[in-house]
Amino acid sequence: MTNCAIHPSILSADFARLAQELERISSADAVHVDVMDNHFVPNLTLGLPVIEAIMKATSLPLDIHLMIEDPDRWAPAYADLGADSVTFHAEAAKAPVRLARELRAHGTKSAMALKPATPLESYLDMLPELDMLLLMTVEPGFGGQPFLDLVIPKIERARKAIDGSGATITLQVDGGITTETIKRAAAAGADNFVAGSSVYGAADAAEAISALRNNAQRKDSVE
Ligand code: DX5
Ligand code: ZN
């Protein structure tokens, strides 16, 4: 993988010190923000007002991951904030094609996420509507869960489909990404990596980001 990106997730940051926590990851490619509504997932995090404050505190692009019901209704407002990308879950969207188009029309990259057990094949025809596809490598809802290797074949199939589509689509993975699991995800074809606990749990977050980047780029990634 020649071009890879590391998006630390602030879910594992200290929410009482967000400005300092954002500074710790200034060498990252973007900040991943997990929005949870206690309905789509059994956890509640933050929403528009906090994201507005985050935007003022960082110059990094914002990668918004919406784990919410009814994204058709709520997602465009996140695009209007100026997020670089807005990701909705396929399992929650009523009209994913319409929503992907609406996100682009609102000036953001359109992105769609699939939970580990959601088949990719039902969504292949809509790949050209997306700027990024997120394959969850844990069940969404919490940081610090172990990477699910059962998603690897889906990452490989998604890589083939994206390459075959001729479109420019980022292939993101989220959940359980460490310096070890990132090698397997990269070898399978992912090029964008969300990492929460492995970055924020490290004494030196910048060092953790650069170790992740190095391991994702290694050609002999799988041992
Ligand atoms: C989980 C979130 C992830 C989470 C990842 O539902 O979508 O972004 O922060 O955390 P780690 O890297 O600790 O698995
Ligand atoms: Zn996430």
CSV table of N, CA, C and O in Angstrom, one decimal, residues 16 18 43 50 60 76 81 83 95-96 102 108 115 117 129 137 141 143 151 166-167 169 191 194 201 211 214:
chain,number,residue,atom,x,y,z
A,16,ALA,N,-12.6,15.4,28.8
A,16,ALA,CA,-12.5,16.7,29.6
A,16,ALA,C,-11.3,17.6,29.1
A,16,ALA,O,-11.2,18.7,29.5
A,18,LEU,N,-10.2,17.8,25.6
A,18,LEU,CA,-10.2,17.5,24.2
A,18,LEU,C,-9.2,18.3,23.4
A,18,LEU,O,-8.6,17.8,22.5
A,43,ASN,N,-24.5,2.9,23.2
A,43,ASN,CA,-23.5,3.9,23.8
A,43,ASN,C,-23.9,5.2,23.3
A,43,ASN,O,-24.5,5.4,22.2
A,50,VAL,N,-20.5,19.7,20.1
A,50,VAL,CA,-19.1,19.3,20.5
A,50,VAL,C,-18.2,19.2,19.3
A,50,VAL,O,-17.0,19.6,19.3
A,60,LEU,N,-6.8,19.7,11.8
A,60,LEU,CA,-7.0,18.4,11.1
A,60,LEU,C,-8.4,18.3,10.4
A,60,LEU,O,-9.3,18.8,11.0
A,76,PRO,N,-26.8,15.2,6.9
A,76,PRO,CA,-26.4,16.4,6.2
A,76,PRO,C,-25.9,17.5,7.1
A,76,PRO,O,-25.1,18.3,6.7
A,81,LEU,N,-21.3,21.4,8.7
A,81,LEU,CA,-20.3,21.9,9.7
A,81,LEU,C,-19.0,22.1,9.0
A,81,LEU,O,-18.1,22.7,9.5
A,83,ALA,N,-17.3,19.1,7.7
A,83,ALA,CA,-16.5,17.8,7.9
A,83,ALA,C,-15.9,17.4,6.5
A,83,ALA,O,-16.5,17.6,5.5
A,95,ALA,N,-32.5,5.2,2.6
A,95,ALA,CA,-32.2,5.3,1.2
A,95,ALA,C,-30.7,5.7,1.0
A,95,ALA,O,-30.4,6.9,0.8
A,96,PRO,N,-29.9,4.7,1.1
A,96,PRO,CA,-28.4,5.0,1.1
A,96,PRO,C,-27.9,5.7,-0.2
A,96,PRO,O,-27.0,6.5,-0.1
A,102,GLU,N,-26.8,13.2,-1.3
A,102,GLU,CA,-27.1,14.4,-0.6
A,102,GLU,C,-25.8,14.9,0.1
A,102,GLU,O,-25.5,16.1,0.2
A,108,THR,N,-19.4,17.4,1.2
A,108,THR,CA,-18.5,16.5,2.0
A,108,THR,C,-18.3,15.2,1.2
A,108,THR,O,-19.0,15.0,0.2
A,115,LYS,N,-21.3,-3.1,9.2
A,115,LYS,CA,-20.9,-3.9,10.4
A,115,LYS,C,-20.3,-5.2,9.9
A,115,LYS,O,-20.4,-5.6,8.8
A,117,ALA,N,-20.9,-8.3,10.1
A,117,ALA,CA,-21.7,-9.4,9.5
A,117,ALA,C,-22.6,-8.9,8.3
A,117,ALA,O,-23.4,-9.7,7.7
A,129,GLU,N,-21.1,5.9,-5.9
A,129,GLU,CA,-21.7,7.0,-5.1
A,129,GLU,C,-20.9,7.3,-3.9
A,129,GLU,O,-21.2,8.3,-3.2
A,137,THR,N,-14.3,-3.5,11.8
A,137,THR,CA,-13.6,-4.7,12.2
A,137,THR,C,-13.8,-5.1,13.7
A,137,THR,O,-13.1,-5.9,14.2
A,141,GLY,N,-19.7,0.5,18.7
A,141,GLY,CA,-20.3,0.9,20.0
A,141,GLY,C,-19.2,1.2,21.0
A,141,GLY,O,-19.5,2.1,21.8
A,143,GLY,N,-14.8,1.4,22.1
A,143,GLY,CA,-13.4,1.3,21.8
A,143,GLY,C,-12.8,0.1,22.5
A,143,GLY,O,-13.4,-0.5,23.4
A,151,VAL,N,-13.4,-10.4,9.2
A,151,VAL,CA,-13.7,-9.4,8.2
A,151,VAL,C,-12.6,-9.3,7.1
A,151,VAL,O,-12.8,-8.8,6.0
A,166,GLY,N,-13.0,1.4,-11.0
A,166,GLY,CA,-12.4,2.5,-11.7
A,166,GLY,C,-12.6,3.8,-10.9
A,166,GLY,O,-12.0,4.9,-11.3
A,167,ALA,N,-13.3,3.8,-9.8
A,167,ALA,CA,-13.6,5.0,-9.1
A,167,ALA,C,-12.5,5.2,-8.0
A,167,ALA,O,-11.8,4.2,-7.6
A,169,ILE,N,-12.0,5.4,-4.4
A,169,ILE,CA,-12.7,5.2,-3.1
A,169,ILE,C,-11.7,4.7,-2.1
A,169,ILE,O,-11.0,3.7,-2.3
A,191,ASP,N,-6.7,0.9,3.1
A,191,ASP,CA,-5.7,2.0,2.9
A,191,ASP,C,-5.9,3.2,3.9
A,191,ASP,O,-5.3,4.2,3.9
A,194,VAL,N,-8.5,3.6,11.2
A,194,VAL,CA,-9.0,4.3,12.4
A,194,VAL,C,-8.3,3.5,13.6
A,194,VAL,O,-8.4,2.3,13.6
A,201,GLY,N,-3.9,5.2,24.0
A,201,GLY,CA,-3.4,4.5,25.1
A,201,GLY,C,-1.9,4.5,25.2
A,201,GLY,O,-1.3,4.0,26.2
A,211,ALA,N,4.3,4.5,14.0
A,211,ALA,CA,4.5,3.0,14.0
A,211,ALA,C,3.4,2.4,13.2
A,211,ALA,O,3.6,1.4,12.4
A,214,ASN,N,4.1,3.0,9.5
A,214,ASN,CA,5.1,2.2,9.0
A,214,ASN,C,4.7,0.8,8.7
A,214,ASN,O,4.9,0.1,7.7
